[in-house]
């Protein structure tokens, strides 16, 4: 009797099961049609005929297979122009869907992302050009041209993770590098120029009206004309400049490049499958800042899993938040661990002796900044109440915080007096970077904390998420904690390091010493985490990602 009554009152679960069956049947049907249609398109005999026709019709151009061209001797950089296709020769993946899904999700929201996912089976059945136009229209229609920063703040990370190491090594051998693409230029220009050092980028321009994208690209011929103009101008710089093209077996690309290239390297699908990803330490420019909520590459299957997780993840986040806010540490920590949270703590043994001889003044914990939840996780790890001072925090986050938070004014004298007063009341935690950093790097530490206490404890913190980032530069910061706790298994690693002595403000040459203490604490935390130390600041981050100086409105 009890079981039947419960099942009658579960419309949400019944609806979820029906939706899951609908998605499975819907995508299974279209994937079946896609396999039937694409089997003919991937016929190796047809591919061989296309390649043979190209080689037969281009007697003046020297063609190479990728394997033989990759091991050639280095040409003279001053006399070489390398022209390459971004999709066919630079990126390891052959699917552009994840990049457009990032644009739809980050620039437009959940509804536009869901629409793009629902259209994916149809994209598999239409031609490549038609599928590209559909994705561009869905992702760009109605988006403000001035506020579009996905191409510079979000996409470079995912593009870099998809760059082929072999092609990057080939590009390093050339002099002037020209990249051309069939996708909108606003998606690839920042990535190619800022992170790969490409000299010229030719993509398809987007049509706009009244400051908004219309979701329509310029015709291919205009980008081809622009590419030809660039190649001619590069050839005119010297009488012996060779033009080397790197492309695929697509016949349209070969006819286009053969008019200007003395050599063409043809990349096969089998070559791309054997390519390796570029290790982070071999990036031409380190990736320190990036924005966006998605922490995974949104392939069709991964995006489908995300949408199926969202309803459950939202209710799970509410349970986690209520548990952390309402229950004491000894009760909430096991419950949070049962819901998927993972927290590891390691502490320096010397701190145990310091606890015995501590003075009446509170201890100052100095930690690096991964998310807004850093002070909260430190409080949970130590199982004690702390006061956190922050440089910028939304009013919503302040109201919902289970520990006391105090906003800094960025005035050195006022902030110093306030921190000194708070230390007399108890332990204090500060993040001197002033903003979060997702990548394994530390920003410059503000030296104000070095004058506040003789009992300074560095804390190295690292977090890991699998679905959503809990930080943002251009979005709503009040939603940062929600996105973090919506992850299936968010994890934190807290390392309490050996204590450091501060510098009294009255000591001579303290201006130099407080910077020394700040740099020492930064290096100790970086060494414990294996992170790189930089001199970049909060202002640098927000100017790169959001085009402002990172001021959060108080309302």
XYZ file of C-alpha atoms in Angstrom:
555
model
C 0.000 0.000 0.000
C 2.798 2.380 0.884
C 4.799 1.527 -2.232
C 1.909 2.169 -4.602
C 1.115 5.515 -3.025
C 4.727 6.674 -3.408
C 4.852 5.706 -7.078
C 1.638 7.604 -7.725
C 3.244 10.776 -6.409
C 6.436 10.699 -8.510
C 5.557 12.589 -11.696
C 9.076 14.054 -11.881
C 10.756 10.665 -11.982
C 8.256 9.347 -14.526
C 8.811 12.406 -16.674
C 12.599 12.019 -16.460
C 12.407 8.368 -17.517
C 10.176 9.233 -20.460
C 12.517 12.019 -21.520
C 15.509 9.697 -21.263
C 13.785 7.094 -23.471
C 12.836 9.813 -25.947
C 16.429 11.077 -26.203
C 17.795 7.555 -26.630
C 15.319 6.620 -29.380
C 15.680 10.015 -31.064
C 19.462 9.956 -31.304
C 19.664 6.224 -32.030
C 17.461 6.614 -35.103
C 19.453 9.488 -36.558
C 22.822 7.939 -35.709
C 21.712 4.872 -37.661
C 20.845 7.005 -40.685
C 24.111 8.888 -40.294
C 26.150 5.683 -40.384
C 24.366 4.521 -43.521
C 24.862 7.825 -45.317
C 28.426 8.451 -44.173
C 29.592 4.932 -45.092
C 29.578 5.918 -48.737
C 31.241 9.240 -48.026
C 34.125 7.517 -46.259
C 34.695 5.057 -49.088
C 38.497 4.770 -49.425
C 38.225 4.089 -53.168
C 36.506 7.407 -53.719
C 39.147 9.138 -51.647
C 41.884 7.519 -53.692
C 40.241 8.660 -56.940
C 40.032 12.256 -55.696
C 43.693 12.240 -54.726
C 44.697 10.710 -58.045
C 42.769 13.351 -59.989
C 44.446 16.113 -58.035
C 47.920 14.755 -58.644
C 47.201 14.228 -62.323
C 45.869 17.744 -62.903
C 48.624 19.609 -61.065
C 51.889 18.905 -62.750
C 53.582 22.129 -61.691
C 52.995 21.622 -57.973
C 55.063 19.250 -55.864
C 52.778 17.193 -53.621
C 53.921 15.390 -50.505
C 52.337 12.945 -48.175
C 52.243 14.195 -44.626
C 54.648 11.535 -43.341
C 57.404 12.444 -45.811
C 56.918 16.203 -45.511
C 57.055 16.195 -41.704
C 60.624 14.871 -41.683
C 62.056 17.217 -44.284
C 64.968 19.497 -43.452
C 64.242 22.959 -42.120
C 63.707 25.509 -44.895
C 64.956 29.055 -44.697
C 62.418 30.995 -42.630
C 63.097 34.240 -44.480
C 62.217 32.613 -47.808
C 59.213 30.496 -46.819
C 55.494 31.202 -46.435
C 53.425 28.417 -44.859
C 49.702 28.405 -45.663
C 47.638 25.889 -43.707
C 44.022 24.922 -43.146
C 42.969 25.220 -39.497
C 40.344 22.475 -39.570
C 42.101 20.052 -41.898
C 45.752 20.460 -40.902
C 46.026 22.027 -37.431
C 43.257 20.533 -35.302
C 43.342 16.855 -34.460
C 39.574 16.502 -34.234
C 37.526 16.574 -37.412
C 34.322 17.770 -35.709
C 33.535 21.459 -35.233
C 30.411 20.804 -33.162
C 32.091 21.240 -29.724
C 33.353 24.725 -30.595
C 29.946 25.915 -31.753
C 28.354 24.355 -28.677
C 30.716 26.456 -26.557
C 29.575 29.578 -28.406
C 25.917 28.641 -27.986
C 26.245 27.844 -24.269
C 28.545 30.675 -23.220
C 27.222 33.479 -25.426
C 23.522 32.580 -25.660
C 22.541 30.285 -22.794
C 20.970 26.907 -22.125
C 18.083 27.157 -24.586
C 20.304 27.877 -27.592
C 22.688 25.095 -26.532
C 19.807 22.629 -26.234
C 18.521 23.662 -29.668
C 21.929 23.034 -31.220
C 22.099 19.620 -29.563
C 18.627 18.711 -30.847
C 19.693 19.658 -34.375
C 22.835 17.523 -34.301
C 21.267 14.465 -36.016
C 20.114 16.684 -38.875
C 23.608 18.202 -39.134
C 24.959 14.709 -39.769
C 22.592 14.182 -42.694
C 23.112 17.438 -44.582
C 26.207 18.585 -46.446
C 29.193 19.987 -44.575
C 28.597 23.535 -45.795
C 24.888 23.445 -44.945
C 25.616 22.019 -41.496
C 28.121 24.807 -40.887
C 25.593 27.462 -41.868
C 22.982 25.969 -39.535
C 25.382 25.952 -36.597
C 26.468 29.526 -37.290
C 22.875 30.738 -37.431
C 21.852 28.973 -34.217
C 24.909 30.198 -32.304
C 25.299 33.771 -33.543
C 21.862 35.109 -34.425
C 21.027 38.064 -32.189
C 24.364 38.099 -30.313
C 25.908 41.522 -29.678
C 29.028 42.106 -31.729
C 30.651 44.343 -29.115
C 30.103 41.993 -26.203
C 31.206 38.803 -27.966
C 34.331 37.623 -26.129
C 33.941 33.842 -26.446
C 36.500 33.793 -29.261
C 39.189 35.394 -27.093
C 38.253 34.230 -23.574
C 36.759 30.719 -23.929
C 37.687 29.006 -27.196
C 41.517 29.324 -27.078
C 41.730 26.760 -24.246
C 39.780 24.131 -26.178
C 41.548 24.884 -29.450
C 44.947 24.503 -27.767
C 43.938 21.141 -26.332
C 43.065 19.983 -29.859
C 46.186 21.244 -31.684
C 48.326 18.502 -33.220
C 51.920 18.461 -32.038
C 53.172 17.315 -35.428
C 51.594 20.219 -37.306
C 52.837 22.712 -34.745
C 56.380 21.449 -35.277
C 55.940 21.856 -39.025
C 54.722 25.437 -38.584
C 57.791 26.280 -36.531
C 59.960 25.396 -39.527
C 58.367 28.042 -41.714
C 58.718 31.803 -41.763
C 55.512 33.725 -42.382
C 52.519 31.651 -41.305
C 49.061 32.132 -42.838
C 46.074 30.246 -41.460
C 42.775 29.987 -43.318
C 39.525 28.539 -42.074
C 35.957 27.914 -43.161
C 34.488 28.968 -39.793
C 33.863 32.560 -38.610
C 37.001 34.591 -38.070
C 35.786 35.859 -34.678
C 36.114 32.287 -33.389
C 39.707 31.607 -34.412
C 41.585 34.889 -34.832
C 42.506 35.456 -31.188
C 43.580 31.843 -30.702
C 45.822 31.754 -33.777
C 47.448 35.150 -33.335
C 47.777 35.328 -29.553
C 48.697 31.722 -28.727
C 50.323 30.319 -31.894
C 51.919 33.462 -33.295
C 50.233 33.144 -36.699
C 50.960 36.210 -38.813
C 47.799 36.316 -40.928
C 44.392 34.740 -40.315
C 41.720 34.385 -42.997
C 38.285 33.258 -41.859
C 34.749 33.983 -42.941
C 33.359 37.300 -41.807
C 30.008 37.501 -40.034
C 27.274 39.806 -41.260
C 25.961 42.221 -38.650
C 23.286 44.901 -38.393
C 22.725 47.434 -35.643
C 25.478 45.977 -33.483
C 24.093 42.398 -33.616
C 25.183 39.341 -35.554
C 22.681 38.152 -38.149
C 23.863 34.563 -37.982
C 24.989 34.585 -41.620
C 28.535 34.339 -42.970
C 30.017 35.980 -46.018
C 30.411 33.733 -49.038
C 33.504 31.558 -49.395
C 34.749 33.497 -52.400
C 35.405 36.600 -50.317
C 37.648 34.714 -47.895
C 39.418 33.060 -50.828
C 40.064 36.458 -52.398
C 41.447 37.721 -49.096
C 43.757 34.691 -48.867
C 45.015 35.233 -52.394
C 45.718 38.893 -51.615
C 47.783 37.952 -48.574
C 49.762 35.327 -50.472
C 50.524 37.781 -53.283
C 51.688 40.404 -50.811
C 53.980 37.892 -49.086
C 55.415 36.744 -52.410
C 56.122 40.340 -53.322
C 58.388 40.778 -50.294
C 61.105 38.636 -51.818
C 61.968 37.039 -55.141
C 62.711 33.601 -53.679
C 59.850 33.169 -51.211
C 58.426 29.653 -51.522
C 54.796 29.085 -50.571
C 54.115 25.755 -48.850
C 50.535 24.651 -48.297
C 49.304 22.189 -45.670
C 45.818 20.910 -46.322
C 43.751 17.758 -46.836
C 42.633 15.671 -49.794
C 39.565 17.845 -50.302
C 39.652 18.721 -53.966
C 38.246 22.239 -53.501
C 41.117 23.171 -51.223
C 43.724 21.744 -53.580
C 42.468 23.666 -56.615
C 42.550 26.815 -54.527
C 46.080 26.409 -53.141
C 47.756 24.990 -56.222
C 47.701 28.351 -58.001
C 50.161 29.842 -55.520
C 51.897 27.035 -53.638
C 55.120 25.473 -54.847
C 54.621 22.520 -52.505
C 51.535 21.080 -50.843
C 51.465 18.642 -47.941
C 48.324 16.522 -47.988
C 46.983 15.274 -44.668
C 44.952 12.082 -44.554
C 42.473 11.029 -41.879
C 44.827 8.196 -40.964
C 47.550 10.777 -40.280
C 45.278 12.768 -37.958
C 44.389 9.664 -35.964
C 48.066 9.102 -35.190
C 48.733 12.697 -34.153
C 49.548 13.633 -30.577
C 48.216 16.509 -28.516
C 50.536 19.363 -27.594
C 51.738 19.085 -23.963
C 51.085 22.160 -21.844
C 54.804 22.811 -21.350
C 55.259 23.056 -25.137
C 52.620 25.740 -25.704
C 54.116 28.624 -27.651
C 52.444 30.954 -25.140
C 51.269 29.737 -21.723
C 47.523 29.624 -21.196
C 47.009 31.387 -17.863
C 43.556 32.949 -18.179
C 40.378 31.614 -19.741
C 36.672 32.023 -19.050
C 33.439 30.091 -19.499
C 31.432 27.667 -17.401
C 32.002 24.359 -19.208
C 34.989 22.377 -17.959
C 34.755 19.654 -20.627
C 34.809 19.509 -24.399
C 31.083 19.530 -25.313
C 30.911 16.702 -27.811
C 27.344 15.609 -28.655
C 27.419 12.707 -26.193
C 29.019 14.757 -23.402
C 26.506 17.575 -23.943
C 23.615 15.115 -23.794
C 24.941 13.776 -20.485
C 25.195 17.335 -19.164
C 21.569 18.146 -19.966
C 20.423 14.893 -18.384
C 22.472 15.704 -15.272
C 21.264 19.330 -14.875
C 17.899 18.673 -13.126
C 19.422 16.173 -10.713
C 22.534 18.296 -10.203
C 20.443 21.362 -9.335
C 18.517 19.560 -6.589
C 21.726 17.931 -5.355
C 23.378 21.360 -5.091
C 20.490 22.613 -2.939
C 20.912 19.638 -0.595
C 24.648 20.248 -0.390
C 24.181 23.966 0.293
C 21.607 23.372 3.057
C 23.863 20.738 4.636
C 26.895 23.057 4.668
C 24.920 26.064 5.956
C 22.754 24.453 8.619
C 24.732 21.605 10.164
C 27.905 21.679 12.275
C 31.202 20.557 10.768
C 31.287 17.125 12.375
C 27.873 16.283 10.950
C 28.014 18.043 7.582
C 31.405 16.721 6.445
C 30.358 13.004 6.317
C 27.060 13.922 4.630
C 28.825 16.050 2.003
C 31.318 13.257 1.383
C 28.401 10.871 0.819
C 26.932 13.251 -1.806
C 30.156 13.237 -3.829
C 32.383 15.904 -2.270
C 36.020 14.968 -1.846
C 38.331 16.845 0.517
C 41.919 15.950 1.372
C 43.997 17.728 4.030
C 47.712 17.608 4.775
C 49.349 19.713 7.493
C 52.911 20.545 8.413
C 53.972 18.916 11.679
C 55.612 22.101 12.993
C 52.212 23.759 13.328
C 51.237 21.409 16.152
C 53.923 22.918 18.397
C 52.870 26.445 17.463
C 49.360 25.767 18.718
C 50.737 25.390 22.275
C 52.669 28.687 22.359
C 50.209 30.857 20.420
C 49.614 34.414 21.530
C 46.284 36.106 22.043
C 46.382 37.453 18.495
C 44.759 35.323 15.830
C 46.562 33.366 13.142
C 46.684 34.658 9.581
C 46.112 32.022 6.894
C 47.343 33.024 3.437
C 46.118 30.858 0.572
C 46.055 30.937 -3.187
C 42.693 31.555 -4.844
C 41.018 28.788 -6.867
C 37.311 29.471 -6.221
C 35.172 31.609 -3.936
C 34.842 28.566 -1.676
C 38.529 28.535 -0.680
C 37.985 30.025 2.816
C 35.001 27.734 3.355
C 36.974 24.610 2.487
C 39.795 25.737 4.761
C 37.270 26.189 7.559
C 35.883 22.703 6.953
C 39.383 21.219 6.841
C 40.454 22.795 10.137
C 36.949 22.419 11.610
C 37.025 25.931 13.019
C 35.280 29.210 12.292
C 37.348 31.685 10.285
C 36.871 35.228 9.054
C 37.585 35.774 5.362
C 38.602 39.115 3.843
C 37.813 39.478 0.158
C 38.660 41.998 -2.516
C 35.456 41.518 -4.461
C 32.396 39.461 -3.599
C 28.764 39.713 -4.688
C 26.128 40.561 -2.102
C 24.398 37.223 -2.661
C 27.587 35.300 -1.868
C 28.135 37.401 1.251
C 24.624 36.689 2.541
C 24.827 32.937 1.920
C 28.355 32.449 3.250
C 28.413 30.202 6.362
C 31.516 32.027 7.626
C 32.042 35.717 8.246
C 33.255 37.734 5.241
C 34.609 41.285 5.234
C 35.102 43.333 2.088
C 38.429 45.104 1.519
C 38.415 48.684 0.238
C 41.706 48.538 -1.743
C 42.987 51.385 0.441
C 46.203 50.137 2.065
C 45.904 52.058 5.333
C 42.215 51.340 5.895
C 42.543 47.677 4.952
C 45.582 47.278 7.227
C 43.762 48.699 10.240
C 40.708 46.551 9.564
C 42.747 43.340 9.218
C 44.640 44.129 12.425
C 41.339 44.571 14.269
C 39.972 41.289 12.874
C 43.116 39.392 13.912
C 42.557 40.476 17.509
C 39.143 38.829 17.331
C 40.297 35.477 15.921
C 41.856 33.641 12.993
C 41.763 35.310 9.595
C 42.113 33.992 6.031
C 43.127 36.106 3.040
C 43.746 35.373 -0.654
C 46.369 37.959 -1.684
C 46.038 37.200 -5.420
C 42.788 39.156 -5.338
C 41.106 36.946 -7.954
C 40.835 33.308 -8.940
C 43.035 31.495 -11.430
C 41.940 28.159 -12.922
C 45.186 27.098 -14.521
C 48.295 25.879 -12.638
C 49.682 29.369 -12.122
C 49.825 31.834 -9.240
C 49.220 35.546 -9.730
C 51.176 38.249 -7.922
C 50.608 38.281 -4.152
C 49.672 41.618 -2.621
C 52.214 42.258 0.184
C 49.759 43.823 2.648
C 49.367 40.590 4.644
C 53.118 40.513 5.440
C 52.727 43.436 7.854
C 49.671 42.117 9.669
C 50.994 39.252 11.778
C 54.061 37.347 12.940
C 52.075 34.122 12.699
C 51.506 33.650 8.972
C 50.532 30.189 7.698
C 50.654 29.604 3.912
C 47.935 27.294 2.604
C 48.185 25.630 -0.816
C 44.773 24.889 -2.323
C 43.775 23.092 -5.493
C 40.358 22.139 -6.839
C 39.101 19.838 -9.571
C 35.792 19.806 -11.436
C 34.533 17.649 -14.272
C 31.543 19.567 -15.648
C 31.254 23.210 -14.560
C 33.784 25.813 -13.495
C 32.950 27.608 -10.262
C 34.503 30.888 -11.398
C 33.771 33.458 -14.069
C 35.072 36.826 -15.242
C 32.306 37.880 -17.619
C 29.269 36.105 -16.143
C 27.227 36.314 -12.950
C 29.620 35.848 -10.040
C 26.745 35.169 -7.633
C 26.250 31.822 -9.412
C 29.869 30.704 -8.973
C 29.285 28.588 -5.836
C 26.159 27.038 -7.372
C 27.985 25.897 -10.494
C 30.816 24.448 -8.419
C 28.586 22.348 -6.148
C 26.540 21.197 -9.165
C 29.489 19.093 -10.322
C 29.047 15.342 -9.804
C 32.252 14.931 -7.778
C 33.936 18.256 -6.925
C 37.204 17.855 -5.058
C 39.535 20.050 -3.031
C 43.085 19.487 -1.858
C 44.267 21.599 1.092
C 47.920 21.676 2.204
C 48.754 23.676 5.325
C 52.446 24.591 5.044
C 55.068 25.645 7.587
C 54.573 29.036 9.218
C 56.305 32.210 8.063
C 57.206 35.292 10.106
C 55.780 38.618 9.021
C 57.422 42.057 8.938
C 56.421 44.760 11.444
C 55.491 48.034 9.718
C 57.941 50.035 11.844
C 61.032 48.108 10.752
C 63.456 49.973 8.504
C 63.481 48.939 4.857
C 60.113 47.252 5.392
C 59.007 48.308 1.912
C 61.462 45.851 0.436
C 60.981 43.187 3.106
C 57.199 42.906 2.806
C 57.552 42.200 -0.906
C 60.170 39.592 -0.073
C 57.774 37.890 2.336
C 54.958 37.970 -0.228
C 57.208 36.500 -2.933
C 58.478 33.849 -0.518
C 54.952 32.755 0.403
C 53.986 32.678 -3.286
C 56.996 30.511 -4.145
C 56.297 28.118 -1.257
C 52.689 27.616 -2.328
C 53.732 27.265 -5.975
C 56.327 24.661 -5.060
C 53.829 22.652 -3.003
C 51.282 22.616 -5.826
C 53.683 22.454 -8.767
C 52.281 25.752 -10.086
C 54.158 28.461 -11.927
C 54.567 31.893 -10.296
C 53.732 34.970 -12.373
C 53.706 38.751 -11.879
C 50.235 39.114 -13.408
C 47.506 40.813 -11.389
C 43.743 40.862 -11.075
C 43.607 43.839 -13.407
C 45.481 41.897 -16.106
C 43.016 39.017 -15.867
C 39.878 41.091 -16.269
C 41.294 43.228 -19.047
C 42.071 40.053 -21.013
C 38.849 38.158 -20.323
C 36.162 40.772 -19.769
C 37.534 44.053 -21.079
C 37.188 45.768 -17.681
C 39.125 46.073 -14.426
C 37.030 43.564 -12.510
C 34.852 45.858 -10.395
C 31.797 44.025 -9.064
C 28.683 46.052 -8.485
C 27.412 45.897 -4.931
C 23.667 45.526 -5.629
